[in-house]
């Protein structure tokens, strides 16, 4: 009698463990990253946010390019998310106030996780940006669109303090050429 | 099953302890989360008002927040200091600003009566009339934080007082 009860209890506990593990696995697999992002912004109380792009660095790491506090102000940011056994989790978010008015282009440097990121707002009519550094390296940053347009570059090599940005419209015409400086020691 | 009274009492006690621990744990957790949410709301407000760059870090609660002044923050502080230099009753908390304790910094704007006094004095010294414009401490805050001139003639006042250069010079 006693033996039978023990066997039943052990079996039930084992089954419950397996079932809950499977459920959590499935929930994580189908977890909508956009919902997670929304939830994280709610938690951080960074309201009226706009997501411009989501970049997956690998299966369990993602960078979200966003702005918050639109339309009153413009805080352009990047957020790192990591997939753990509990699903996608917020790791770090860096946002900088950049005034979009009266400027074709703004940009800030930041390190998030082990990545160097350049990002900022640019005009809606800009279709392509070319970056040329002083030592002759060339990059084409990505453009993300939401309420405004945001450019961003995930640097794989050495960061640079200054570069020329050439802005093109959709016909390939040069709209503007601008030199941006980056403070590589930010925030300190 | 025929359990003895001793076992039944023991089971109930164990069960009660279990529920007690459970309730205590969730109660504490909920309170903690509420406090964190409150704090984050304050940080987000301060970051917005003072145009601060922000870093939020967390793998676990609570979220770590670091706020740094941006170029726009410096402009806000300059306008604030210019007024405070002339009207010292409006405190400019240099030490707290230096220490980047923004929540402490913002306490200087808590007393609306004092702010109303400052703006009234400014209008009086500049001999600019504020009649019919509904000028109040909000006008002062709008000017310091957003350099907002609309809905009042505060621009005439700050130019007249020499806080801002006149329009021709620009």
CSV table of C-alpha atoms in Angstrom, one decimal:
chain,number,residue,atom,x,y,z
A,1,UNK,CA,0.0,0.0,0.0
A,2,UNK,CA,2.6,2.5,1.1
A,3,UNK,CA,4.8,1.5,-1.9
A,4,UNK,CA,2.0,2.1,-4.3
A,5,UNK,CA,1.4,5.6,-3.0
A,6,UNK,CA,5.0,6.5,-3.3
A,7,UNK,CA,5.1,5.2,-6.9
A,8,UNK,CA,2.0,7.3,-7.7
A,9,UNK,CA,3.4,10.5,-6.2
A,10,UNK,CA,6.7,10.1,-7.9
A,11,UNK,CA,5.1,9.5,-11.2
A,12,UNK,CA,2.8,12.5,-10.9
A,13,UNK,CA,5.7,14.8,-9.9
A,14,UNK,CA,7.8,13.5,-12.8
A,15,UNK,CA,4.9,14.0,-15.3
A,16,UNK,CA,4.1,17.5,-14.0
A,17,UNK,CA,7.8,18.5,-14.4
A,18,UNK,CA,8.0,17.2,-18.0
A,19,UNK,CA,4.7,18.8,-19.0
A,20,UNK,CA,5.6,22.2,-17.5
A,21,UNK,CA,9.0,22.1,-19.2
A,22,UNK,CA,7.4,21.3,-22.5
A,23,UNK,CA,4.8,24.1,-22.1
A,24,UNK,CA,7.5,26.7,-21.2
A,25,UNK,CA,9.6,25.5,-24.2
A,26,UNK,CA,6.6,26.0,-26.6
A,27,UNK,CA,5.7,29.3,-25.1
A,28,UNK,CA,9.2,30.6,-25.5
A,29,UNK,CA,9.4,29.3,-29.1
A,30,UNK,CA,6.3,31.1,-30.1
A,31,UNK,CA,6.9,34.2,-28.0
A,32,UNK,CA,6.4,37.3,-30.1
A,33,UNK,CA,9.4,39.5,-29.8
A,34,UNK,CA,7.4,42.6,-30.6
A,35,UNK,CA,5.2,41.9,-27.7
A,36,UNK,CA,8.2,41.4,-25.4
A,37,UNK,CA,9.6,44.7,-26.6
A,38,UNK,CA,6.4,46.5,-25.9
A,39,UNK,CA,6.3,45.0,-22.4
A,40,UNK,CA,9.9,46.0,-21.7
A,41,UNK,CA,9.2,49.6,-22.6
A,42,UNK,CA,6.2,49.6,-20.4
A,43,UNK,CA,8.3,48.2,-17.5
A,44,UNK,CA,11.0,50.9,-18.1
A,45,UNK,CA,8.3,53.6,-18.3
A,46,UNK,CA,9.7,54.9,-21.6
A,47,UNK,CA,6.4,55.8,-23.1
A,48,UNK,CA,5.3,56.6,-26.6
A,49,UNK,CA,8.0,54.5,-28.1
A,50,UNK,CA,8.6,53.7,-31.8
A,51,UNK,CA,10.5,50.6,-33.0
A,52,UNK,CA,12.6,51.3,-36.2
A,53,UNK,CA,14.3,47.9,-36.6
A,54,UNK,CA,15.0,44.6,-34.9
A,55,UNK,CA,18.4,43.0,-35.7
A,56,UNK,CA,19.0,39.4,-34.6
A,57,UNK,CA,22.7,39.0,-33.8
A,58,UNK,CA,22.2,35.3,-33.4
A,59,UNK,CA,19.5,32.9,-32.3
A,60,UNK,CA,19.3,34.3,-28.8
A,61,UNK,CA,20.5,37.9,-29.0
A,62,UNK,CA,18.7,40.8,-30.6
A,63,UNK,CA,19.2,44.6,-30.9
A,64,UNK,CA,16.1,46.9,-31.1
A,65,UNK,CA,16.5,50.4,-32.5
A,66,UNK,CA,13.9,52.7,-31.1
A,67,UNK,CA,12.9,56.2,-30.1
A,68,UNK,CA,10.9,57.1,-27.1
A,69,UNK,CA,8.9,60.1,-25.9
A,70,UNK,CA,7.7,60.9,-29.4
A,71,UNK,CA,6.3,63.4,-30.4
A,72,UNK,CA,7.4,65.9,-27.8
A,73,UNK,CA,11.1,64.9,-27.8
A,74,UNK,CA,13.5,62.6,-29.6
A,75,UNK,CA,15.4,60.1,-27.6
A,76,UNK,CA,17.0,57.6,-30.0
A,77,UNK,CA,18.1,54.4,-28.5
A,78,UNK,CA,19.2,50.8,-28.8
A,79,UNK,CA,18.1,48.0,-26.6
A,80,UNK,CA,19.7,44.6,-26.2
A,81,UNK,CA,17.5,41.5,-25.6
A,82,UNK,CA,18.7,38.1,-24.7
A,83,UNK,CA,16.8,34.8,-24.9
A,84,UNK,CA,17.0,32.9,-21.7
A,85,UNK,CA,15.1,29.9,-20.4
A,86,UNK,CA,12.4,32.4,-19.4
A,87,UNK,CA,12.1,33.7,-22.9
A,88,UNK,CA,13.4,37.1,-24.2
A,89,UNK,CA,14.8,39.3,-21.5
A,90,UNK,CA,15.9,42.9,-21.5
A,91,UNK,CA,19.6,43.3,-20.8
A,92,UNK,CA,20.4,47.0,-21.5
A,93,UNK,CA,19.0,50.0,-23.2
A,94,UNK,CA,20.9,53.2,-24.1
A,95,UNK,CA,19.0,56.3,-25.4
A,96,UNK,CA,20.4,59.7,-26.4
A,97,UNK,CA,18.5,63.0,-26.8
A,98,UNK,CA,19.0,64.1,-30.4
A,99,UNK,CA,17.2,67.0,-31.9
A,100,UNK,CA,15.8,66.1,-35.3
A,101,UNK,CA,14.9,69.6,-36.2
A,102,UNK,CA,17.1,71.7,-38.5
A,103,UNK,CA,19.5,68.9,-39.1
A,104,UNK,CA,19.9,66.4,-41.9
A,105,UNK,CA,21.6,63.9,-39.8
A,106,UNK,CA,22.6,63.3,-36.2
A,107,UNK,CA,24.5,60.5,-34.7
A,108,UNK,CA,25.9,59.1,-31.5
A,109,UNK,CA,28.3,56.3,-30.6
A,110,UNK,CA,27.6,53.8,-27.8
A,111,UNK,CA,28.7,50.4,-26.7
A,112,UNK,CA,26.1,47.9,-25.8
A,113,UNK,CA,27.1,44.4,-24.8
A,114,UNK,CA,30.2,43.7,-26.8
A,115,UNK,CA,29.0,45.7,-29.8
A,116,UNK,CA,29.8,49.2,-30.9
A,117,UNK,CA,26.8,50.9,-32.4
A,118,UNK,CA,26.4,54.2,-34.3
A,119,UNK,CA,22.9,55.5,-34.7
A,120,UNK,CA,20.8,58.6,-35.1
A,121,UNK,CA,17.9,60.3,-36.9
A,122,UNK,CA,18.0,61.4,-40.5
A,123,UNK,CA,15.5,63.0,-43.0
A,124,UNK,CA,12.7,61.0,-44.4
A,125,UNK,CA,13.8,61.8,-48.0
A,126,UNK,CA,17.1,60.0,-47.4
A,127,UNK,CA,17.2,56.7,-49.2
A,128,UNK,CA,20.8,55.6,-48.7
A,129,UNK,CA,23.8,56.7,-46.6
A,130,UNK,CA,27.4,56.2,-47.4
A,131,UNK,CA,30.0,56.5,-44.6
A,132,UNK,CA,33.6,57.2,-45.4
A,133,UNK,CA,36.1,57.3,-42.6
A,134,UNK,CA,39.4,59.2,-42.5
A,135,UNK,CA,41.4,56.0,-43.0
A,136,UNK,CA,39.3,55.2,-46.1
A,137,UNK,CA,36.9,52.6,-44.8
A,138,UNK,CA,33.4,52.6,-46.3
A,139,UNK,CA,30.1,51.5,-44.7
A,140,UNK,CA,26.5,51.5,-45.8
A,141,UNK,CA,24.4,51.8,-42.6
A,142,UNK,CA,20.9,50.4,-42.4
A,143,UNK,CA,17.8,52.6,-42.4
A,144,UNK,CA,14.9,51.9,-40.2
A,145,UNK,CA,11.5,53.6,-40.7
A,146,UNK,CA,8.8,54.4,-38.2
A,147,UNK,CA,7.4,57.8,-37.3
A,148,UNK,CA,10.8,59.2,-38.5
A,149,UNK,CA,13.8,57.7,-40.1
A,150,UNK,CA,16.7,56.3,-38.2
A,151,UNK,CA,20.1,55.1,-39.5
A,152,UNK,CA,22.2,52.6,-37.6
A,153,UNK,CA,25.5,50.8,-38.0
A,154,UNK,CA,26.6,47.7,-36.0
A,155,UNK,CA,30.4,48.0,-36.2
A,156,UNK,CA,32.4,44.8,-36.6
A,157,UNK,CA,35.8,46.5,-36.7
A,158,UNK,CA,37.5,49.5,-35.0
A,159,UNK,CA,35.3,52.4,-34.2
A,160,UNK,CA,36.1,55.8,-35.7
A,161,UNK,CA,36.0,59.3,-34.2
A,162,UNK,CA,35.0,61.1,-37.4
A,163,UNK,CA,33.6,60.3,-40.8
A,164,UNK,CA,32.0,61.8,-43.8
A,165,UNK,CA,28.3,60.9,-44.4
A,166,UNK,CA,26.9,61.2,-47.9
A,167,UNK,CA,23.1,61.2,-48.1
A,168,UNK,CA,21.4,60.0,-51.3
A,169,UNK,CA,17.7,60.3,-52.3
A,170,UNK,CA,15.8,57.5,-54.0
A,171,UNK,CA,17.1,58.6,-57.5
A,172,UNK,CA,20.7,58.3,-56.3
A,173,UNK,CA,21.3,62.0,-56.2
A,174,UNK,CA,23.4,63.4,-53.5
A,175,UNK,CA,21.2,65.3,-51.0
A,176,UNK,CA,23.9,66.4,-48.6
A,177,UNK,CA,27.4,65.7,-47.4
A,178,UNK,CA,28.1,66.0,-43.7
A,179,UNK,CA,30.9,65.3,-41.3
A,180,UNK,CA,29.9,63.7,-38.0
A,181,UNK,CA,32.1,63.4,-34.9
A,182,UNK,CA,31.7,60.6,-32.4
A,183,UNK,CA,32.7,60.6,-28.8
A,184,UNK,CA,34.1,57.1,-28.3
A,185,UNK,CA,34.5,57.6,-24.6
A,186,UNK,CA,30.9,58.3,-24.0
A,187,UNK,CA,29.4,58.2,-21.4
A,188,UNK,CA,32.6,59.0,-19.5
B,1,UNK,CA,-7.9,6.2,4.8
B,2,UNK,CA,-8.0,6.5,8.5
B,3,UNK,CA,-5.4,9.0,9.6
B,4,UNK,CA,-4.8,9.7,13.3
B,5,UNK,CA,-5.7,13.2,14.6
B,6,UNK,CA,-2.0,13.9,15.1
B,7,UNK,CA,-1.3,13.5,11.4
B,8,UNK,CA,-4.3,15.6,10.4
B,9,UNK,CA,-3.3,18.5,12.6
B,10,UNK,CA,0.3,18.2,11.3
B,11,UNK,CA,-0.9,18.3,7.7
B,12,UNK,CA,-3.1,21.4,8.3
B,13,UNK,CA,-0.2,23.1,10.0
B,14,UNK,CA,2.2,22.3,7.2
B,15,UNK,CA,-0.4,23.5,4.7
B,16,UNK,CA,-1.0,26.7,6.5
B,17,UNK,CA,2.7,27.5,6.7
B,18,UNK,CA,3.0,26.8,3.0
B,19,UNK,CA,0.3,29.2,2.2
B,20,UNK,CA,1.7,31.8,4.6
B,21,UNK,CA,5.1,31.7,3.0
B,22,UNK,CA,3.5,31.9,-0.4
B,23,UNK,CA,1.4,34.9,0.4
B,24,UNK,CA,4.3,36.7,2.1
B,25,UNK,CA,6.6,36.1,-0.9
B,26,UNK,CA,4.1,37.4,-3.4
B,27,UNK,CA,3.1,40.4,-1.2
B,28,UNK,CA,6.8,41.4,-0.8
B,29,UNK,CA,7.4,40.9,-4.5
B,30,UNK,CA,4.4,43.0,-5.5
B,31,UNK,CA,5.4,45.8,-3.2
B,32,UNK,CA,9.0,45.7,-4.5
B,33,UNK,CA,7.7,45.8,-8.1
B,34,UNK,CA,5.5,48.8,-7.3
B,35,UNK,CA,8.4,50.7,-5.8
B,36,UNK,CA,10.6,49.9,-8.8
B,37,UNK,CA,7.9,51.1,-11.2
B,38,UNK,CA,7.5,54.3,-9.2
B,39,UNK,CA,11.2,54.9,-9.4
B,40,UNK,CA,11.4,54.2,-13.1
B,41,UNK,CA,8.5,56.6,-13.7
B,42,UNK,CA,10.4,59.3,-11.9
B,43,UNK,CA,13.6,58.6,-13.9
B,44,UNK,CA,11.8,58.6,-17.2
B,45,UNK,CA,10.2,62.0,-16.3
B,46,UNK,CA,13.6,63.5,-15.2
B,47,UNK,CA,15.3,62.1,-18.3
B,48,UNK,CA,12.7,63.8,-20.5
B,49,UNK,CA,12.6,67.1,-18.7
B,50,UNK,CA,16.3,67.5,-18.5
B,51,UNK,CA,17.0,66.1,-22.0
B,52,UNK,CA,19.3,63.5,-20.5
B,53,UNK,CA,21.0,60.6,-22.2
B,54,UNK,CA,20.0,57.4,-20.4
B,55,UNK,CA,21.4,54.0,-19.8
B,56,UNK,CA,19.1,51.3,-18.3
B,57,UNK,CA,20.8,48.1,-17.3
B,58,UNK,CA,19.3,44.9,-15.9
B,59,UNK,CA,19.6,41.2,-16.0
B,60,UNK,CA,17.6,41.1,-12.7
B,61,UNK,CA,15.5,43.6,-10.9
B,62,UNK,CA,15.9,46.3,-9.9
B,63,UNK,CA,16.9,48.1,-13.1
B,64,UNK,CA,20.0,50.1,-12.9
B,65,UNK,CA,19.6,53.7,-14.3
B,66,UNK,CA,22.4,56.0,-15.3
B,67,UNK,CA,21.6,59.5,-16.6
B,68,UNK,CA,24.1,61.8,-18.3
B,69,UNK,CA,23.7,65.4,-19.5
B,70,UNK,CA,23.3,66.0,-23.2
B,71,UNK,CA,24.0,69.2,-25.2
B,72,UNK,CA,20.3,70.1,-24.6
B,73,UNK,CA,20.8,69.6,-20.8
B,74,UNK,CA,23.6,72.2,-20.8
B,75,UNK,CA,21.3,74.7,-22.6
B,76,UNK,CA,18.6,74.2,-20.0
B,77,UNK,CA,21.2,74.6,-17.2
B,78,UNK,CA,22.5,77.8,-18.8
B,79,UNK,CA,19.0,79.4,-19.0
B,80,UNK,CA,18.4,78.4,-15.4
B,81,UNK,CA,21.7,79.8,-14.1
B,82,UNK,CA,21.2,83.1,-16.0
B,83,UNK,CA,17.9,83.6,-14.2
B,84,UNK,CA,19.2,82.4,-10.9
B,85,UNK,CA,22.2,84.8,-11.1
B,86,UNK,CA,19.8,87.7,-11.2
B,87,UNK,CA,17.1,86.3,-8.9
B,88,UNK,CA,19.0,84.2,-6.3
B,89,UNK,CA,15.8,83.1,-4.6
B,90,UNK,CA,15.5,80.7,-7.5
B,91,UNK,CA,18.1,78.2,-6.3
B,92,UNK,CA,20.6,76.8,-8.8
B,93,UNK,CA,21.9,73.7,-6.9
B,94,UNK,CA,25.4,73.5,-8.2
B,95,UNK,CA,26.6,70.7,-6.0
B,96,UNK,CA,23.7,68.4,-6.9
B,97,UNK,CA,24.1,69.2,-10.6
B,98,UNK,CA,27.8,68.5,-10.3
B,99,UNK,CA,27.0,65.2,-8.6
B,100,UNK,CA,24.4,64.5,-11.3
B,101,UNK,CA,21.8,63.8,-8.7
B,102,UNK,CA,18.9,64.9,-11.0
B,103,UNK,CA,16.1,64.0,-8.6
B,104,UNK,CA,17.7,66.2,-6.0
B,105,UNK,CA,18.3,68.9,-8.6
B,106,UNK,CA,14.6,68.9,-9.6
B,107,UNK,CA,13.5,69.7,-6.0
B,108,UNK,CA,14.4,73.4,-6.7
B,109,UNK,CA,11.2,73.6,-8.7
B,110,UNK,CA,8.9,72.2,-6.0
B,111,UNK,CA,7.8,75.5,-4.5
B,112,UNK,CA,5.4,77.1,-7.1
B,113,UNK,CA,4.8,80.2,-4.9
B,114,UNK,CA,8.5,81.0,-5.1
B,115,UNK,CA,8.5,80.4,-8.9
B,116,UNK,CA,5.5,82.7,-9.3
B,117,UNK,CA,7.3,85.3,-7.3
B,118,UNK,CA,10.3,85.1,-9.6
B,119,UNK,CA,8.3,85.4,-12.8
B,120,UNK,CA,6.4,88.4,-11.4
B,121,UNK,CA,9.6,90.1,-10.4
B,122,UNK,CA,11.0,89.5,-13.9
B,123,UNK,CA,8.0,91.1,-15.6
B,124,UNK,CA,8.2,94.1,-13.1
B,125,UNK,CA,11.9,94.6,-13.7
B,126,UNK,CA,11.6,94.4,-17.4
B,127,UNK,CA,8.6,96.8,-17.4
B,128,UNK,CA,6.8,94.4,-19.7
B,129,UNK,CA,3.1,93.9,-19.1
B,130,UNK,CA,1.8,90.4,-18.6
B,131,UNK,CA,-1.8,91.5,-18.6
B,132,UNK,CA,-4.3,89.1,-20.1
B,133,UNK,CA,-1.5,86.5,-20.9
B,134,UNK,CA,-2.0,84.2,-17.9
B,135,UNK,CA,1.6,84.3,-17.0
B,136,UNK,CA,2.5,82.0,-14.1
B,137,UNK,CA,5.3,79.7,-12.9
B,138,UNK,CA,4.5,77.5,-15.9
B,139,UNK,CA,5.8,80.3,-18.2
B,140,UNK,CA,9.1,80.2,-16.3
B,141,UNK,CA,9.4,76.4,-16.5
B,142,UNK,CA,8.5,76.5,-20.2
B,143,UNK,CA,11.2,79.0,-20.8
B,144,UNK,CA,13.9,77.2,-18.8
B,145,UNK,CA,13.2,73.7,-20.0
B,146,UNK,CA,11.9,74.1,-23.5
B,147,UNK,CA,12.9,77.7,-24.4
B,148,UNK,CA,9.2,78.1,-25.2
B,149,UNK,CA,8.1,81.6,-25.9
B,150,UNK,CA,4.6,81.0,-27.1
B,151,UNK,CA,1.5,81.9,-25.3
B,152,UNK,CA,3.3,84.7,-23.4
B,153,UNK,CA,5.7,87.5,-24.1
B,154,UNK,CA,8.5,86.0,-22.0
B,155,UNK,CA,10.9,86.5,-24.9
B,156,UNK,CA,10.6,90.3,-24.5
B,157,UNK,CA,11.2,89.9,-20.8
B,158,UNK,CA,14.4,87.8,-21.1
B,159,UNK,CA,15.8,90.1,-23.9
B,160,UNK,CA,15.0,93.2,-21.9
B,161,UNK,CA,16.7,91.8,-18.8
B,162,UNK,CA,19.8,90.9,-20.9
B,163,UNK,CA,19.3,87.1,-20.2
B,164,UNK,CA,19.0,86.5,-24.0
B,165,UNK,CA,20.6,88.5,-26.8
B,166,UNK,CA,18.2,90.7,-28.7
B,167,UNK,CA,16.8,89.4,-31.9
B,168,UNK,CA,18.8,91.7,-34.2
B,169,UNK,CA,22.1,90.2,-33.0
B,170,UNK,CA,21.3,86.7,-34.1
